[in-house]
XYZ file of C-alpha atoms in Angstrom:
504
model
C 317.614 136.906 -12.206
C 319.805 139.081 -9.992
C 319.915 141.772 -12.662
C 316.148 141.573 -13.062
C 315.606 141.912 -9.307
C 318.044 144.810 -9.135
C 316.324 146.651 -11.998
C 312.929 146.005 -10.400
C 314.165 147.319 -7.058
C 315.599 150.449 -8.676
C 312.321 151.085 -10.488
C 310.392 150.696 -7.237
C 312.654 153.309 -5.640
C 313.031 155.697 -8.572
C 309.452 155.664 -9.867
C 307.875 157.161 -6.729
C 310.599 159.815 -6.595
C 310.037 160.786 -10.235
C 306.280 160.774 -9.739
C 306.624 162.991 -6.663
C 308.935 165.450 -8.390
C 306.852 165.705 -11.549
C 303.311 165.695 -10.179
C 303.225 166.634 -6.495
C 306.321 168.753 -5.803
C 305.323 171.550 -8.256
C 302.106 171.992 -6.263
C 303.869 172.429 -2.909
C 304.741 175.986 -1.957
C 306.473 175.245 1.347
C 307.671 171.781 2.393
C 307.933 172.872 6.051
C 304.240 173.682 5.993
C 303.477 170.292 4.472
C 305.459 168.666 7.290
C 303.456 170.746 9.765
C 300.260 169.458 8.166
C 301.411 165.822 8.348
C 303.440 165.662 11.549
C 302.511 168.819 13.480
C 306.016 170.294 13.638
C 306.675 173.994 13.536
C 308.969 176.864 14.435
C 309.836 178.805 17.575
C 307.310 181.287 18.930
C 307.923 184.933 17.965
C 309.017 187.528 20.489
C 307.078 190.725 21.200
C 309.152 192.753 18.747
C 308.452 190.297 15.927
C 304.709 190.391 16.626
C 304.715 194.188 16.482
C 306.853 194.228 13.395
C 305.009 191.648 11.316
C 301.366 191.243 12.342
C 298.879 193.789 11.077
C 295.324 194.409 12.282
C 292.860 197.248 11.574
C 293.433 200.652 13.171
C 292.008 200.926 16.657
C 292.802 197.293 17.443
C 295.863 195.853 19.164
C 297.502 192.445 18.980
C 300.096 191.008 21.346
C 301.736 187.696 22.173
C 299.802 186.211 25.089
C 301.491 182.818 25.506
C 304.468 181.162 23.822
C 306.008 177.721 23.432
C 302.756 175.743 23.390
C 303.617 173.236 20.699
C 300.776 172.362 18.329
C 298.322 174.764 20.039
C 294.960 174.173 18.334
C 291.566 174.300 20.073
C 290.848 177.323 22.275
C 288.171 178.142 24.810
C 287.995 181.131 27.154
C 286.707 180.449 30.666
C 284.436 182.739 32.676
C 287.193 183.769 35.114
C 289.916 184.873 32.715
C 291.519 181.507 32.018
C 292.089 179.896 28.668
C 291.805 176.236 27.663
C 294.121 175.027 24.898
C 294.168 171.620 23.227
C 297.408 170.171 21.857
C 296.378 167.104 19.853
C 299.850 165.759 19.151
C 300.654 165.512 22.865
C 297.176 164.297 23.799
C 296.689 167.116 26.316
C 294.371 169.956 27.240
C 296.088 172.860 29.000
C 294.659 175.472 31.337
C 296.337 178.867 31.021
C 295.961 181.298 33.900
C 294.739 184.812 33.239
C 296.855 187.959 33.241
C 296.443 189.050 36.875
C 299.699 191.007 36.992
C 298.806 193.106 33.932
C 301.935 192.400 31.883
C 299.944 191.245 28.855
C 300.864 187.573 29.261
C 299.243 184.556 30.816
C 300.532 184.119 34.376
C 301.102 180.376 34.085
C 299.900 177.053 32.717
C 299.123 173.523 33.772
C 297.962 170.328 32.108
C 294.271 169.956 32.854
C 293.915 166.540 31.198
C 296.381 164.218 29.486
C 296.450 160.812 27.840
C 293.759 161.731 25.324
C 293.506 160.555 21.708
C 294.291 163.668 19.682
C 291.959 166.059 21.515
C 290.903 169.110 19.541
C 287.443 170.677 19.904
C 286.450 172.174 23.277
C 282.985 173.154 24.478
C 281.599 174.345 27.815
C 277.971 173.438 28.382
C 275.980 173.350 31.627
C 279.039 172.998 33.847
C 280.667 170.337 31.688
C 283.798 170.642 29.600
C 283.336 168.576 26.433
C 286.464 167.456 24.582
C 286.409 166.004 21.075
C 288.992 163.275 20.520
C 289.496 161.820 17.071
C 287.232 158.832 17.831
C 285.160 159.914 20.833
C 283.696 162.817 22.793
C 284.186 162.962 26.532
C 283.284 165.356 29.305
C 284.383 166.343 32.779
C 282.872 168.732 35.319
C 284.673 172.083 35.166
C 284.079 175.188 37.260
C 286.361 177.554 35.334
C 289.305 176.943 37.626
C 289.686 173.183 37.944
C 288.264 169.912 36.665
C 286.170 167.870 39.096
C 285.718 164.116 39.093
C 286.559 161.732 36.280
C 286.682 162.240 32.533
C 283.919 160.164 30.947
C 283.436 159.414 27.264
C 279.792 159.945 26.367
C 280.116 159.256 22.638
C 282.430 156.512 21.398
C 283.032 154.520 18.239
C 283.496 157.513 15.957
C 285.634 156.861 12.875
C 289.045 158.293 13.723
C 292.446 158.839 12.192
C 292.975 159.120 8.467
C 293.789 162.324 6.648
C 291.515 164.449 8.810
C 291.677 163.438 12.452
C 290.679 166.742 14.098
C 287.156 167.126 15.493
C 285.467 170.429 16.354
C 282.387 171.007 18.493
C 279.544 173.502 18.258
C 276.265 174.089 20.074
C 273.375 176.501 19.803
C 271.745 175.864 23.155
C 269.158 173.606 21.462
C 270.041 170.417 23.390
C 272.290 169.226 20.569
C 276.068 169.156 20.161
C 277.469 169.163 16.642
C 280.752 167.532 15.602
C 282.560 167.413 12.268
C 283.831 164.066 11.000
C 286.388 164.852 8.299
C 287.093 162.507 5.421
C 289.718 159.782 5.686
C 291.184 160.687 2.291
C 291.638 163.414 -0.289
C 288.851 162.088 -2.500
C 287.197 158.668 -2.199
C 283.967 156.849 -1.486
C 284.052 156.295 2.273
C 283.291 152.902 3.798
C 281.898 154.626 6.902
C 279.099 156.966 5.825
C 279.767 159.226 8.802
C 283.072 160.380 7.296
C 282.747 163.613 5.370
C 279.799 164.836 7.432
C 278.577 166.789 10.447
C 276.995 164.652 13.161
C 274.946 165.742 16.127
C 274.176 164.104 19.467
C 272.600 164.906 22.820
C 274.836 166.129 25.667
C 274.662 162.691 27.313
C 275.886 161.062 24.080
C 272.539 159.703 22.952
C 270.737 160.359 19.661
C 273.787 160.325 17.371
C 272.787 161.069 13.767
C 274.233 162.430 10.544
C 272.994 166.011 10.318
C 274.448 166.842 6.867
C 276.950 165.172 4.544
C 279.069 165.837 1.483
C 281.397 167.897 3.696
C 285.026 166.891 3.229
C 286.343 168.576 6.384
C 284.142 171.218 7.993
C 286.067 172.032 11.162
C 284.846 175.648 11.177
C 281.296 175.568 12.543
C 279.220 178.259 14.263
C 275.692 179.570 14.622
C 275.126 183.167 13.586
C 273.638 185.463 16.237
C 271.969 187.741 13.672
C 270.252 185.315 11.291
C 270.266 182.086 13.325
C 271.802 180.061 10.505
C 274.344 177.290 10.987
C 277.484 178.106 9.015
C 280.400 175.800 8.302
C 283.510 176.344 6.223
C 284.593 173.267 4.292
C 288.134 172.466 3.125
C 287.887 171.243 -0.471
C 289.967 168.538 -2.125
C 293.599 168.809 -3.273
C 295.620 168.040 -6.407
C 293.458 169.806 -8.992
C 295.715 172.836 -9.408
C 296.567 176.014 -7.556
C 293.194 177.725 -7.838
C 290.623 174.933 -7.938
C 288.435 174.070 -6.187
C 287.557 176.900 -3.799
C 287.213 176.198 -0.106
C 283.615 176.789 0.874
C 281.333 178.599 3.274
C 278.068 176.684 3.526
C 274.767 177.196 5.288
C 274.198 173.814 6.901
C 270.675 172.409 6.904
C 269.514 169.035 8.156
C 269.585 166.265 5.593
C 271.289 168.226 2.822
C 274.184 167.034 0.660
C 277.025 169.498 0.010
C 278.938 167.841 -2.805
C 282.047 165.990 -1.647
C 283.338 163.772 -3.214
C 281.134 164.058 -6.293
C 281.051 167.812 -6.815
C 283.474 170.672 -6.185
C 283.451 174.448 -6.153
C 280.134 175.887 -7.345
C 278.701 172.668 -8.761
C 281.607 171.412 -10.889
C 281.533 167.609 -11.233
C 284.560 165.883 -9.710
C 286.848 164.525 -12.466
C 287.512 161.308 -10.537
C 284.203 160.327 -8.951
C 281.235 162.301 -10.345
C 280.626 159.796 -13.141
C 279.864 157.115 -10.580
C 276.741 158.918 -9.332
C 275.882 161.895 -11.580
C 272.339 162.185 -10.257
C 273.480 162.713 -6.673
C 276.227 165.086 -7.801
C 273.549 167.373 -9.223
C 271.775 167.571 -5.845
C 274.750 169.220 -4.135
C 273.958 172.454 -2.302
C 276.318 175.178 -3.594
C 278.362 177.249 -1.153
C 277.302 180.767 -0.239
C 280.903 181.979 -0.484
C 284.199 180.694 -1.833
C 287.557 181.142 -0.157
C 290.739 180.933 -2.269
C 291.605 177.323 -3.055
C 293.675 175.412 -0.490
C 293.675 178.223 2.102
C 292.063 175.852 4.643
C 289.493 177.638 6.819
C 289.679 176.083 10.294
C 287.432 178.267 12.436
C 284.591 180.747 12.131
C 283.864 183.098 15.020
C 280.908 185.457 15.291
C 281.557 188.446 17.545
C 279.824 188.365 20.925
C 280.927 191.498 22.777
C 278.940 194.659 22.059
C 282.076 196.655 21.231
C 282.973 194.273 18.430
C 279.373 194.065 17.220
C 279.064 197.840 17.189
C 282.223 198.299 15.158
C 281.693 195.277 12.885
C 277.936 194.567 12.729
C 276.811 191.264 11.214
C 280.380 190.037 10.877
C 282.533 187.006 11.655
C 286.198 186.087 11.559
C 287.523 183.060 9.677
C 291.019 181.657 10.193
C 292.758 180.595 6.981
C 295.360 178.102 8.151
C 297.218 178.286 4.848
C 298.000 176.179 1.822
C 300.433 173.345 1.285
C 298.980 172.216 -2.052
C 299.761 175.422 -3.906
C 302.896 176.435 -5.828
C 302.542 179.982 -4.455
C 301.463 179.923 -0.790
C 298.169 181.556 0.165
C 296.103 181.839 3.321
C 298.010 182.311 6.581
C 295.678 185.089 7.690
C 292.378 185.859 9.364
C 289.626 187.322 7.206
C 286.474 189.143 8.197
C 283.147 188.228 6.617
C 280.452 190.907 6.590
C 276.814 190.220 5.739
C 274.891 192.880 3.801
C 271.210 193.616 4.252
C 270.427 191.518 1.204
C 272.339 188.538 2.549
C 275.395 189.047 0.352
C 278.716 188.290 2.060
C 281.903 190.311 1.620
C 285.368 189.192 2.680
C 288.335 191.357 3.695
C 291.615 190.797 5.497
C 291.542 191.307 9.264
C 294.886 189.922 10.445
C 297.850 189.495 8.127
C 301.612 189.111 8.418
C 302.042 185.354 8.924
C 303.309 185.155 5.341
C 306.287 187.439 4.738
C 307.912 187.441 1.289
C 307.023 183.790 0.799
C 308.207 182.796 4.296
C 305.567 181.326 6.628
C 305.855 182.511 10.234
C 302.513 181.337 11.596
C 299.330 179.402 10.853
C 296.153 180.653 12.575
C 293.859 177.914 13.861
C 291.090 178.870 16.280
C 289.568 181.951 17.899
C 287.797 182.278 21.226
C 286.340 185.356 22.880
C 286.609 186.204 26.583
C 283.746 187.914 28.457
C 285.610 191.251 28.300
C 285.764 191.052 24.494
C 289.397 190.021 24.161
C 289.912 187.610 21.283
C 292.495 184.855 21.571
C 293.992 183.174 18.517
C 295.977 179.931 18.421
C 298.885 179.357 16.045
C 299.962 175.717 15.829
C 302.976 176.440 13.608
C 304.663 178.873 16.016
C 303.160 177.348 19.181
C 301.711 180.719 20.158
C 298.540 182.317 21.497
C 297.812 185.931 20.521
C 295.468 188.376 22.254
C 293.486 190.820 20.095
C 291.445 193.598 21.648
C 289.585 196.741 20.599
C 290.719 200.015 22.075
C 294.424 199.159 21.825
C 294.908 201.498 18.890
C 298.076 202.114 16.980
C 297.923 205.668 18.296
C 298.183 204.443 21.878
C 301.087 202.159 20.980
C 302.584 205.004 18.995
C 302.561 207.390 21.921
C 304.157 204.787 24.195
C 306.863 203.915 21.688
C 307.414 207.547 20.814
C 307.985 208.552 24.405
C 310.596 205.824 24.834
C 312.263 206.523 21.492
C 312.557 210.264 21.650
C 309.179 211.893 21.658
C 307.312 210.990 18.468
C 304.165 210.390 20.435
C 304.284 213.754 22.155
C 305.427 215.452 18.895
C 308.680 216.859 20.279
C 310.596 216.710 16.967
C 311.494 220.019 15.442
C 310.409 221.062 11.975
C 313.926 220.711 10.490
C 314.111 217.008 11.366
C 310.692 216.299 9.885
C 311.494 218.412 6.831
C 314.622 216.363 6.127
C 312.583 213.164 6.373
C 309.964 214.553 3.991
C 312.694 215.502 1.499
C 314.136 211.986 1.637
C 310.696 210.504 1.114
C 310.336 212.625 -2.023
C 313.942 212.165 -3.269
C 313.664 208.395 -3.328
C 310.105 208.455 -4.744
C 308.715 206.451 -1.831
C 305.184 207.474 -2.788
C 305.515 205.504 -6.035
C 305.248 202.290 -3.984
C 303.631 203.441 -0.750
C 300.869 205.621 0.489
C 299.500 206.245 3.972
C 296.378 204.438 5.088
C 294.442 201.621 3.475
C 294.829 200.659 -0.182
C 291.909 199.597 -2.323
C 291.845 195.894 -3.115
C 293.664 195.151 -6.358
C 295.869 198.254 -6.238
C 299.609 197.822 -6.644
C 300.596 200.289 -3.941
C 301.726 198.952 -0.572
C 299.976 200.597 2.398
C 301.842 202.259 5.232
C 299.575 201.162 8.060
C 300.131 200.587 11.767
C 303.811 201.524 11.610
C 303.572 202.997 15.076
C 302.109 199.765 16.449
C 305.119 197.849 15.139
C 308.090 200.206 15.402
C 309.676 202.849 17.527
C 311.820 205.433 15.711
C 314.961 203.442 16.434
C 313.391 200.167 15.280
C 312.100 201.666 12.037
C 315.440 203.375 11.342
C 317.172 200.034 11.898
C 314.715 198.337 9.531
C 315.632 200.876 6.810
C 319.229 199.610 6.880
C 318.203 196.239 5.393
C 314.510 196.366 4.444
C 312.584 193.322 3.308
C 312.529 192.738 -0.477
C 311.221 193.999 -2.838
C 312.028 197.290 -1.098
C 315.540 198.363 -2.185
C 318.317 199.403 0.181
C 318.762 203.159 -0.080
C 322.153 204.836 0.592
C 321.068 206.516 3.827
C 323.320 207.659 6.628
C 322.299 206.928 10.216
C 320.909 210.435 10.724
C 318.946 210.249 7.476
C 317.390 206.942 8.472
C 316.315 208.494 11.764
C 314.854 211.517 9.948
C 312.922 209.344 7.492
C 311.649 207.076 10.282
C 310.580 210.127 12.302
C 308.766 211.590 9.304
C 306.891 208.358 8.587
C 305.800 207.822 12.185
C 304.941 211.465 12.764
C 302.947 211.607 9.537
C 300.904 208.642 10.745
C 300.317 210.407 14.067
C 299.279 213.589 12.264
C 296.838 211.707 10.050
C 295.291 210.019 13.085
C 294.901 213.245 15.049
C 294.193 215.675 12.228
C 297.169 217.842 13.182
C 299.854 219.298 10.932
C 302.716 216.960 9.942
C 305.190 219.653 10.938
C 303.541 220.438 14.248
């Protein structure tokens, strides 16, 4: 009997380990990211140099670290007077960050606006009220942009909370309704509470709660488009069906429609576990209008509001891809831009990259908010950081500032001999075989040399060339040669931007 009990105990311990190693572990690209998904842990916030060095945005746009060390920073909302509201669900708090009055590019301070909440996430300002979505309720408090007034009151209670997807987002279109996502409690299952896996709506006073649309596993990213009036939501599809299936979805949400989960995945593919239980309903699923790469986890969709953004990127929106855990090769960890064509077709392109460096995750974008002046703010719950993104902060401007400090690249004070040596080194080591200046067409194998001047001074780039990131090899360059090559690369970028001669 003792031997039998011992063997049984060993099997109970060993079997789950073997099952994990054989079935689940091969589908996990980064265990730290999985721990972040489960427990909310992360890494230290980057410094300014790391942000410049790693994060890449389109030319003519700048990105900077706005606030650091805000653990589990998730929901974001810009106030009318330059402040910023940030929810941190794991601590049960909503923070108020002061604006940048001293002009140093950082928030001037922070304070806890509200605490003791049950995993607060979504934030919404409506008619003088700040609405906060907890995992099982929605509450509100009077807020004038500077301070909260009175008591926090829960206007909608009894929501199904917890489970796999606890986070709730809020959206409104000024139509006397507030919309809230209720993510599923599981990866794939038939829910006991029919509100799970849906988008609900309710009146601002909490009345009129109803299921607006269902079959949505976890549609945290919700927004109304300013150019076509449609209600868009990005849904995070199920896990454990392989690296590339099923796609995460962009859906046009309409009242009363069913969007597939848990009976149908991707573009109408029956679910292998549950579709057989209700094949007729599975066939009624509304297909997505766009697919994101599987497991990249879209968490927010933001349509531009400021005229400068709308002029540069008409009929466009940004989507944060929080990043995969259920993928052997990590994907996501970026912000993409969606652009709508005149015929309604939607194209996707990278807008912000650099959170995934040579397989190492350095950040996970969550939510975007836009201030009245057009500045975008982005939360990163993995690094506990808030980034500011603004038009008009071009790489050329950063380049001139860095160049002046580092020896005159910005004002083009290098002589022709120095630039000529850098050009010769570029040719000797066949750098053009892997790199070219400017953007690279999608699918090409070349690596673009973009925004170098926004990330490096001459000294910083020369230092990088000592031990570059793989797969770039280490070339046998002396200190002076590294400086010459760095000068050539930065000056060439300046020349391309200004239309001047590279030897000028």
